[in-house]
Coordinates of C-alpha atoms in Angstrom, one line a residue:
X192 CA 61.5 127.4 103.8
X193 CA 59.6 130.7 103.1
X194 CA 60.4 132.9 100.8
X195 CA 60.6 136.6 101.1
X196 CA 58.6 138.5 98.8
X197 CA 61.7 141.2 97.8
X198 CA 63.3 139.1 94.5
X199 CA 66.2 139.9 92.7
X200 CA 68.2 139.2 89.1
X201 CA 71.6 138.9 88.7
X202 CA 73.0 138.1 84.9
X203 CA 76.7 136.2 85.9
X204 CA 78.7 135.7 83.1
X205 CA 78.3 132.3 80.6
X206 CA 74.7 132.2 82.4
X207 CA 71.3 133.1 81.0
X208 CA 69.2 135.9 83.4
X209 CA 68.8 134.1 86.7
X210 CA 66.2 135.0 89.3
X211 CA 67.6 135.1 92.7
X212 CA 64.9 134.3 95.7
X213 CA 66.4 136.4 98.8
X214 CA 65.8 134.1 101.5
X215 CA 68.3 132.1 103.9
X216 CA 69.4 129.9 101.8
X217 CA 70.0 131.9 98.6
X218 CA 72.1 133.5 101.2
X219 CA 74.1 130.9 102.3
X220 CA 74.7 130.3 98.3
X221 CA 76.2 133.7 97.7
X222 CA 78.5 133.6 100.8
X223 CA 79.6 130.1 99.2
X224 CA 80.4 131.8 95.5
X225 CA 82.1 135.1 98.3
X226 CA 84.4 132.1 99.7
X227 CA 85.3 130.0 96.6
X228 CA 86.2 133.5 94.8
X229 CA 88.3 134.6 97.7
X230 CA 89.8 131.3 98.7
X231 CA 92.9 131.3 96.1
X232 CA 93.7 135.1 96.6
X233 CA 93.6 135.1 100.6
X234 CA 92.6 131.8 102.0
X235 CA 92.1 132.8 105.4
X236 CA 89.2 135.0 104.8
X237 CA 88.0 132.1 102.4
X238 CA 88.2 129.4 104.9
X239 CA 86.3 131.4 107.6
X240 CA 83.4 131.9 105.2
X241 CA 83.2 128.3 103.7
X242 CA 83.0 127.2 107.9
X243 CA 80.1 129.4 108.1
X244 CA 78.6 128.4 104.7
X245 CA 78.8 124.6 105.9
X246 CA 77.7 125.4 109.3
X247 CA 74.3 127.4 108.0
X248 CA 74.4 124.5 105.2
X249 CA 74.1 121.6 108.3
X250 CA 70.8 123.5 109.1
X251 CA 68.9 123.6 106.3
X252 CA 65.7 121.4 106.5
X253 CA 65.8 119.6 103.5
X254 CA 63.1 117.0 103.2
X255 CA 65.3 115.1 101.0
X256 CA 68.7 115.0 103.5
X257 CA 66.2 114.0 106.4
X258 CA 66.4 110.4 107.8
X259 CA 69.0 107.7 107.5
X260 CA 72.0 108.7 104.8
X261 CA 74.5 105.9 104.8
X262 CA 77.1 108.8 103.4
X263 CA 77.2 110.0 107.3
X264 CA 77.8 106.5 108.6
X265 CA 80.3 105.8 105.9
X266 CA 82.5 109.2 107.1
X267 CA 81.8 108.1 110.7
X268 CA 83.8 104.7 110.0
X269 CA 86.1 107.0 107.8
X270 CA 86.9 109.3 110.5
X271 CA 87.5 106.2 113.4
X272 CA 89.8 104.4 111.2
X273 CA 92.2 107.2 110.6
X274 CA 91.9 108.0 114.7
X275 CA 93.2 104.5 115.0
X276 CA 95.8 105.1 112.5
X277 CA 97.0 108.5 114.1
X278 CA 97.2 106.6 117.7
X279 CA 99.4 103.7 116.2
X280 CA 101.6 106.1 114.1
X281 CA 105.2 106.4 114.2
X282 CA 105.1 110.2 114.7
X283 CA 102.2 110.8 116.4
X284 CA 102.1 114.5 116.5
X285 CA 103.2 114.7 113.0
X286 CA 100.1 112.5 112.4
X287 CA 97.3 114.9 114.3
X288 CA 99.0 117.2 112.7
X289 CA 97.9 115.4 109.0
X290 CA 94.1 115.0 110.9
X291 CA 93.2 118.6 109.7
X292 CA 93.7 118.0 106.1
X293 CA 90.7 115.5 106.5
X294 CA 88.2 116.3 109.1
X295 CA 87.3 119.3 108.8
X296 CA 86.5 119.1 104.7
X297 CA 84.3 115.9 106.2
X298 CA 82.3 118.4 108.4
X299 CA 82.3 121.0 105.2
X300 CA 81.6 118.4 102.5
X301 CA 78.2 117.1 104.2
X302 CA 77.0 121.0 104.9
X303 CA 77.5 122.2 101.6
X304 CA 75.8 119.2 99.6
X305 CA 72.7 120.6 101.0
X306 CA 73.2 124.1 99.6
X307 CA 73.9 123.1 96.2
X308 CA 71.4 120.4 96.1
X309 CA 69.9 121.6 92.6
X310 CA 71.6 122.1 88.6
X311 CA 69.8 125.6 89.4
X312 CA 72.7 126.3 92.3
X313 CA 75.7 125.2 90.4
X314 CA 76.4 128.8 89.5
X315 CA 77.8 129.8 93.4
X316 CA 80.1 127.0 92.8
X317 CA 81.4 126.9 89.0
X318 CA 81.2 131.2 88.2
X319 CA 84.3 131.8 90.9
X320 CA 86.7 129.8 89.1
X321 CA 85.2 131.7 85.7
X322 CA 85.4 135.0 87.2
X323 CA 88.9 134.8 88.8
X324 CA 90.8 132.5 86.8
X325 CA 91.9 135.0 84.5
X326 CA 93.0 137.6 87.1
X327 CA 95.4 134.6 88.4
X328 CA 96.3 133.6 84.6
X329 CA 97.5 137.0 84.1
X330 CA 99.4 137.4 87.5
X331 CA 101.2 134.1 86.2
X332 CA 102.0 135.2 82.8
X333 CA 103.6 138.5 84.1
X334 CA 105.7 136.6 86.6
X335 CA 107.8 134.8 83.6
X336 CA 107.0 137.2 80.8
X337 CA 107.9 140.9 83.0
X338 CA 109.0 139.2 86.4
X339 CA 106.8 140.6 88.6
X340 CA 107.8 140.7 92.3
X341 CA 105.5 141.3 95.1
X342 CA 106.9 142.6 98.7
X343 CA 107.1 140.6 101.5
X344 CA 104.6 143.0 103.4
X345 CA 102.5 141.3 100.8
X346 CA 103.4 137.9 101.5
X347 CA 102.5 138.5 105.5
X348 CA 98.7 139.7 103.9
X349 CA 97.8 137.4 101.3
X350 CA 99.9 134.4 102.1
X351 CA 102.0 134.5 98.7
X352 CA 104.1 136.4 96.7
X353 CA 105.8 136.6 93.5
X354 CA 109.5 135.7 92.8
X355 CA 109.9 137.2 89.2
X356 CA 111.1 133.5 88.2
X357 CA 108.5 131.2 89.3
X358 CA 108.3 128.3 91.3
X359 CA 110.6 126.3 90.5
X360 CA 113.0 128.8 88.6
X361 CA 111.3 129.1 84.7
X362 CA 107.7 127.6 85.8
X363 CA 104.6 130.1 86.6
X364 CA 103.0 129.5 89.6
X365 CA 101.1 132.8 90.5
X366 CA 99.0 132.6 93.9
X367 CA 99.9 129.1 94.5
X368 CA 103.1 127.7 96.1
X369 CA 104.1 125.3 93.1
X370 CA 103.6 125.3 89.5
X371 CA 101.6 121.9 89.4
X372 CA 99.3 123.5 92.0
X373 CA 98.7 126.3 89.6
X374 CA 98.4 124.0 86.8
X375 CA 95.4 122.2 88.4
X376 CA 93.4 125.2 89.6
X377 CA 93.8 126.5 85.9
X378 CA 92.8 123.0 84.3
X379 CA 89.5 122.8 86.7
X380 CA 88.8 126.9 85.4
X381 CA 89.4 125.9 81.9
X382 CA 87.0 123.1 82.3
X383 CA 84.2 125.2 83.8
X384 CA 85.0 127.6 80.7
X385 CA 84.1 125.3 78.2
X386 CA 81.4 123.8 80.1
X387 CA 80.0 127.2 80.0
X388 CA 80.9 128.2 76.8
X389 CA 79.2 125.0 75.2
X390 CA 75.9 125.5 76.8
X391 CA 75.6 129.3 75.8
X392 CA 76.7 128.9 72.3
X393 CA 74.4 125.8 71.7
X394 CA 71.7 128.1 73.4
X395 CA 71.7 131.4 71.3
X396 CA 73.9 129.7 68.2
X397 CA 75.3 133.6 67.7
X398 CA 78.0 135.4 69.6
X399 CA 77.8 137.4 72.5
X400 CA 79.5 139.0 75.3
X401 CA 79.1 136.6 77.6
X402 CA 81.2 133.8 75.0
X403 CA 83.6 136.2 74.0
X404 CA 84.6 136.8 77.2
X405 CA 84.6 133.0 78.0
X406 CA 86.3 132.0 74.9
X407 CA 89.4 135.0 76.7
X408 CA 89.1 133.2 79.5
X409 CA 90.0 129.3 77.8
X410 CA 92.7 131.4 76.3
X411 CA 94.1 132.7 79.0
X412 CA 93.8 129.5 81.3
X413 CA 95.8 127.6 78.4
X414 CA 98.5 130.3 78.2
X415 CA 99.2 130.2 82.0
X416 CA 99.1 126.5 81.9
X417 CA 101.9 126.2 79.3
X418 CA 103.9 128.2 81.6
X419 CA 103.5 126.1 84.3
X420 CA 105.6 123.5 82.3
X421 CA 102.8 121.1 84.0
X422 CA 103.1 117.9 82.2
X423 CA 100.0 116.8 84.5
X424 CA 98.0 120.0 83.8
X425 CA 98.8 119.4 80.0
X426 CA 97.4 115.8 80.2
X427 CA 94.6 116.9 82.4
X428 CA 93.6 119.6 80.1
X429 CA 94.4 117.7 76.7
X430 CA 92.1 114.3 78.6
X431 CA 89.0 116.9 79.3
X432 CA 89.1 118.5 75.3
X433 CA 88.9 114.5 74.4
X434 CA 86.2 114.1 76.9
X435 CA 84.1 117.4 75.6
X436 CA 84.7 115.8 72.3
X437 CA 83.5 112.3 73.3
X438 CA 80.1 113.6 75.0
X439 CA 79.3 116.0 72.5
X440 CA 80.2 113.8 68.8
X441 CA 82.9 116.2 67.6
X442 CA 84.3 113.2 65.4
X443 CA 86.9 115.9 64.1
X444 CA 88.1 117.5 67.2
X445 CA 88.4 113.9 68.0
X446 CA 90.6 112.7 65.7
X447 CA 92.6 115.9 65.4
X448 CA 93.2 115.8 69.6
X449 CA 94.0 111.6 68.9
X450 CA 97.0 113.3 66.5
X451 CA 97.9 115.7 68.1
X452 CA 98.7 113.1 71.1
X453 CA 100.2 110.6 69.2
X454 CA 102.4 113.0 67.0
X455 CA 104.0 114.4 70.8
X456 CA 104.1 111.4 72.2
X457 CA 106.4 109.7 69.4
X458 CA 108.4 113.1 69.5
X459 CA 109.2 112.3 72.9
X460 CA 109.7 108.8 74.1
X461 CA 112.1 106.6 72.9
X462 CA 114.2 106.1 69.6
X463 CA 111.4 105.6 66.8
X464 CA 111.9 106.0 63.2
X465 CA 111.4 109.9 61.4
X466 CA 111.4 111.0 65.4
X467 CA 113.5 114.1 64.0
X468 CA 111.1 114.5 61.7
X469 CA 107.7 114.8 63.6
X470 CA 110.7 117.0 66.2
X471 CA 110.2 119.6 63.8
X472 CA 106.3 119.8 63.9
X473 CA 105.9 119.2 68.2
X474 CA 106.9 122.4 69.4
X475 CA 110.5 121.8 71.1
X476 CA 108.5 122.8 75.1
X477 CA 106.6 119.8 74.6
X478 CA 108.6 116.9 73.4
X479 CA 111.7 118.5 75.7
X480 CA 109.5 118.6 79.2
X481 CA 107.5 115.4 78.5
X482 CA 110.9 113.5 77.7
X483 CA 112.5 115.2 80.7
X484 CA 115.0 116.4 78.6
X485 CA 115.2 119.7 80.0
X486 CA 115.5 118.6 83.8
X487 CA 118.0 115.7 83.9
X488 CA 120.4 114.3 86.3
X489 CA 118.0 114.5 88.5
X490 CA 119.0 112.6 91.9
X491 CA 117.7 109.2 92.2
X492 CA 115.3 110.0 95.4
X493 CA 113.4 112.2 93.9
X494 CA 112.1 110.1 91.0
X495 CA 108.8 109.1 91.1
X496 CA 109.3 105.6 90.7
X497 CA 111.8 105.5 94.0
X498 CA 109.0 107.0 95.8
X499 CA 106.1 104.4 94.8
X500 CA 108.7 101.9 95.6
X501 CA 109.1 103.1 99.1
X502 CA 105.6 103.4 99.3
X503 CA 105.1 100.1 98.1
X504 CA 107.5 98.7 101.2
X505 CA 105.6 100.9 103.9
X506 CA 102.5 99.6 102.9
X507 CA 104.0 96.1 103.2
X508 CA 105.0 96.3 106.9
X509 CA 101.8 98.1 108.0
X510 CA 99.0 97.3 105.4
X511 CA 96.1 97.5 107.7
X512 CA 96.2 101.0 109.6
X513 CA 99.8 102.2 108.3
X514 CA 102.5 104.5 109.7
X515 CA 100.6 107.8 110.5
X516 CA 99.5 110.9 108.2
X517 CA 102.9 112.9 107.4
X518 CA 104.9 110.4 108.5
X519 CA 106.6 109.5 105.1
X520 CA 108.6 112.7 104.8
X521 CA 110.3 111.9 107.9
X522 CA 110.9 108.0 107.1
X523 CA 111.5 108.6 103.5
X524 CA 114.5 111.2 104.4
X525 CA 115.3 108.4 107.4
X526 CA 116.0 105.9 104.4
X527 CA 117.3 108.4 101.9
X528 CA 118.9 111.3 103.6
X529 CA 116.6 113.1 101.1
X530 CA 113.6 115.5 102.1
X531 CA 110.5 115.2 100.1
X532 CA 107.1 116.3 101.2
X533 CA 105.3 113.6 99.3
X534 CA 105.6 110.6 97.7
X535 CA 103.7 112.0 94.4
X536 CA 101.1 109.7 94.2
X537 CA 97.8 110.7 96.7
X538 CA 96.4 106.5 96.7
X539 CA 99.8 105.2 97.4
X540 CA 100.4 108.1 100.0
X541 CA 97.0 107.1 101.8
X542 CA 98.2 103.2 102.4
X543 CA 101.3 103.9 103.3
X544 CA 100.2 106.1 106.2
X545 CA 96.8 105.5 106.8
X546 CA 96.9 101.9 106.2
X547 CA 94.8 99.9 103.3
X548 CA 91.3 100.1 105.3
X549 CA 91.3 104.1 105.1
X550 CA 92.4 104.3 101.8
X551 CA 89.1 101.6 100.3
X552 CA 86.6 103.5 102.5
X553 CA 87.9 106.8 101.1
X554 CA 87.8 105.3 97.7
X555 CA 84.0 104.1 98.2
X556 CA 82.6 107.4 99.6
X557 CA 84.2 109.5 96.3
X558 CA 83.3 106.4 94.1
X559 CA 79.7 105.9 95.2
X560 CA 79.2 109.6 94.9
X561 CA 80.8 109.2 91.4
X562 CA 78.9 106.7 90.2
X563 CA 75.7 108.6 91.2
X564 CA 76.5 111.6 88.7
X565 CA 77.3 109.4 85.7
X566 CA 73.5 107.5 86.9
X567 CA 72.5 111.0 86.8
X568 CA 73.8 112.2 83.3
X569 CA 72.7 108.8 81.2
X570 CA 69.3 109.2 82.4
X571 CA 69.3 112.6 81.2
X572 CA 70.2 111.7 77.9
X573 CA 67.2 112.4 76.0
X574 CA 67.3 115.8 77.5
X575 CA 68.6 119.1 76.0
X576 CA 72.6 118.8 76.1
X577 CA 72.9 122.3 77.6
X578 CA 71.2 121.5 80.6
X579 CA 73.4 118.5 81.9
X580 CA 76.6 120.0 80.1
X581 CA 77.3 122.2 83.5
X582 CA 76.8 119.3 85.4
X583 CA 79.1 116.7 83.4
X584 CA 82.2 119.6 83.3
X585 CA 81.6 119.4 87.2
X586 CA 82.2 116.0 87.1
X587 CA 85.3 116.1 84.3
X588 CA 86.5 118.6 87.1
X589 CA 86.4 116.6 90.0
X590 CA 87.7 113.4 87.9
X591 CA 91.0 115.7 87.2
X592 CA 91.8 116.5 90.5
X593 CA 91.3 112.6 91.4
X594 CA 93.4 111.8 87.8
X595 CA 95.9 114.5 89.3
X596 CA 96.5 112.5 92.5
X597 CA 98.0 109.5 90.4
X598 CA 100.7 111.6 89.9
X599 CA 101.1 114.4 92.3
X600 CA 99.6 115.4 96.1
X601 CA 96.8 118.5 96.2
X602 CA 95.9 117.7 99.9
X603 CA 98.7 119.5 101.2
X604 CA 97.5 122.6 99.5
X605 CA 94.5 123.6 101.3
X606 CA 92.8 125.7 98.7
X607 CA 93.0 122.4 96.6
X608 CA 92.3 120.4 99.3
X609 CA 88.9 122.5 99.8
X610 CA 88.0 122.7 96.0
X611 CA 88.2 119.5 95.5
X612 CA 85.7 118.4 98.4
X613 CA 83.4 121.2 97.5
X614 CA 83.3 119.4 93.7
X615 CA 82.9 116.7 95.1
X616 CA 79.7 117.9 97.4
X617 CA 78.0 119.6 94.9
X618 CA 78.2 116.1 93.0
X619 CA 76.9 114.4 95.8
X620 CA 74.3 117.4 96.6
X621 CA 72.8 117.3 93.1
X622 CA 72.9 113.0 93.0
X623 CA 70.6 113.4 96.2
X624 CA 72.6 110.0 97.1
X625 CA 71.1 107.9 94.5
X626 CA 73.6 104.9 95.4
X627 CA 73.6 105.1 99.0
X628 CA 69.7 104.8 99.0
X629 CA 70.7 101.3 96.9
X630 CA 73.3 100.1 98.9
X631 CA 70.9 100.5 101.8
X632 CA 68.7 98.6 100.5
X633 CA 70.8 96.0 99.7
X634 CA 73.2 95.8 102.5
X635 CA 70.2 96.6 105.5
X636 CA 67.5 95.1 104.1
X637 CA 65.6 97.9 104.4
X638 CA 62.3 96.0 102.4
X639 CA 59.5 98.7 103.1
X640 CA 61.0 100.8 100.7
X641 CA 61.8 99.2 97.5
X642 CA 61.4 102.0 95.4
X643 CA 63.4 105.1 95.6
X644 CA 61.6 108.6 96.6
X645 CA 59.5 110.3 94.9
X646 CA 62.0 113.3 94.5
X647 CA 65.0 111.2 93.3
X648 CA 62.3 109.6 91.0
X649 CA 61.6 113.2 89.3
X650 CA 64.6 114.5 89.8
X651 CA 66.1 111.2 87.8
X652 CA 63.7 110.9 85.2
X653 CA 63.4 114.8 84.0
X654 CA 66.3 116.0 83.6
X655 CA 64.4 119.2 81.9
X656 CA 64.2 120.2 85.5
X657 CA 68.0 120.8 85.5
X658 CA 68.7 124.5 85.2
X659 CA 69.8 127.2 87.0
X660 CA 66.6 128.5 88.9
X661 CA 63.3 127.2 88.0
X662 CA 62.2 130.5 86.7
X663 CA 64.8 130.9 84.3
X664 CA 63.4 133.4 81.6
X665 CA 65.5 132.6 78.5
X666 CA 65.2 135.9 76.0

């Protein structure tokens, strides 16, 4: 692809001076950053530009997407097996219906791998959260703290509003229809935060704008997420510090985060010894929410474990294909005479109504995908850490959303539903499918080429070639 001679610099925040080559696809990139900015504040306008992103993304002629890529045959099998699933559902309309929360991100994962097939393009994909995270941090903290309201004019534009108490009552959840929603977009901001923050502090080792503004931003995304009274955000977030910890050898943030957890957790489970004791330490909104002390009588249905069990009985009676997308709300309030729009648990969900085939394939597309950016980080290891640090907060960030679905249900959410796909390209984009080559190897016997290409070869084996742009000019 030719480049035009007119360049360009733009200085993001938490990023070093990055030249900007104005041709197609550079293009393409900035429309992508224009979507993923836009998408949580009005989706519509978000959604329109990521089609067109992915659409200009399925053209670019990319030497290194060119041929046989098992990844398209493996979403070809995907995409037949829940067809077969939406014919034999209970509810069938329900059930086409549920086809739109899976599709279409198939079409828009496989176009947008291509654009952000470099470290050097991560920017269009990790600054939006950066950027706007603290605009929806503070619209959260001033719907508890000074109850904002918003019209209902403004709910017709934007597609949500503010109560002035949250949703549910006492629980921020800003631009997002539920607190745990919130909770989740604000965990995979925070992560990009740090990410950022790590690579420019261990870069210029002094303090500057650009980390003082990040180190607001971690602020601010922790505030809001306390709000949320998420006790899955709070994991999610507390999991990722560990994780931070792990990858960079902070013994002592390690073992101060090990306290921390095991201090809260014998504050809130159970009937230990000197419980009152370490009571007075855990502030009282921890112990309280994480025993479920300050929601109880709670009806039976709408326990977690009463939903798994359910799940568990569907799954049963149709294991192979399953009753249908969207068809446990309707069976669930069948059985129980109680609504619930999800069983909160996204793996359970999957075999109940898309049957146990769907659910593995699923799994081995986002597992293969996966395993090709961990590949991708340990051979980097003798490489500068603040090169692959981006990269492995990407992957802490799609690993929360999948840790998130043990517990809860994004997909319904379509800005969720769309982040988490575009994570999960840019993962894939970057891998250059690593572990698809293999398996094709292995399962097709493809013996002329034993040896992977020469790009995955460089691109595996120097990770020095992992920044931003490849003229980078660091002052």
């Amino acid at each position: 692809m030719k480049d035009i001679n007119r360049i360009s610099e733009i200085t993001p925040v938490g990023f070093n001076r990055v030249e900007i080559r104005w041709h197609r696809g550079e293009l393409d990139r900035i429309l992508l950053f224009f979507a993923l900015f836009i998408l949580p504040i009005q989706s519509l306008v978000g959604i329109i530009v990521l089609l067109y992103v992915s659409y200009k993304g399925w053209q670019e002629k990319d030497k290194e997407f060119q041929g046989k890529e098992p990844i398209i045959g493996l979403f070809l099998m995907l995409t037949i097996s829940l067809i077969i699933s939406t014919a034999l559902a209970e509810e069938k309309r329900e059930a086409i219906i549920g086809l739109v929360h899976f599709l279409p991100l198939f079409w828009v994962f496989l176009g947008v791998r291509r654009l952000v097939n470099d470290c050097q393009y991560l920017w269009c994909v990790i600054l939006p959260f950066v950027v706007n995270s603290p605009l929806i941090a503070i619209i959260g903290v001033g719907e508890i703290i000074f109850h904002w309201k918003t019209p209902l004019l403004f709910y017709k534009f934007f597609g949500w509003r503010l109560t002035g108490e949250g949703t549910p009552t006492g629980r921020a959840a800003s631009v997002f229809p539920y607190a745990n929603s919130l909770a989740l977009y604000l965990v995979i901001s925070g992560i990009f935060a740090i990410a950022l923050l790590l690579k420019n502090w261990y870069k210029k080792k002094i303090i500057t704008p650009d980390i003082i503004l990040l180190i607001v931003t971690v602020i601010l995304d922790l505030y809001c997420l306390v709000l949320t009274q998420s006790r899955n955000g709070w994991i999610l977030f507390f999991i990722a510090i560990i994780a931070f910890s792990v990858y960079r050898g902070w013994g002592i943030v390690i073992y101060m985060t090990t306290t921390a957890g095991v201090l809260t957790t014998w504050a809130s489970f159970g009937q230990l010894p000197g419980q009152q004791i370490v009571r007075k330490i855990i502030p009282d909104f921890l112990w309280l929410r994480f025993s479920d002390q300050l929601y109880q009588n709670r009806p039976l249905e709408e326990l977690r474990v009463s939903q798994w069990w359910y799940c568990l009985e569907l799954i049963k009676s149709r294991p192979l294909f399953g009753w249908g997308l969207r068809n446990f709300s309707l069976l669930y309030e069948e059985k129980t005479g109680h609504y619930l729009g999800h069983p909160h648990n996204f793996f359970l969900m999957m075999m109940a109504e898309t049957g146990i085939i769907s659910t593995i394939m699923l799994l081995i597309v986002s597992g293969l995908v996966i395993m090709g950016g961990f590949v991708y980080l340990l051979r980097g290891k003798r490489e500068k850490r603040d090169t692959d640090t981006i990269f492995f907060g990407l992957l802490m960030a799609f690993l929360s959303c999948s840790i998130y679905n043990l517990f809860d249900v994004s997909v319904f959410d379509v800005r969720l539903n769309i982040i988490a796909w575009i994570l999960l390209a840019a993962i894939a984009g970057i891998t250059h499918n690593t572990p698809f080559y293999y398996l094709r190897l292995k399962l097709l016997g493809d013996k002329n080429n034993s040896t992977p290409p020469v790009n995955d070869r460089k691109r595996h084996d120097n990770m020095a070639n992992c920044h931003f742009h490849p003229n980078t000019q660091h002052p």
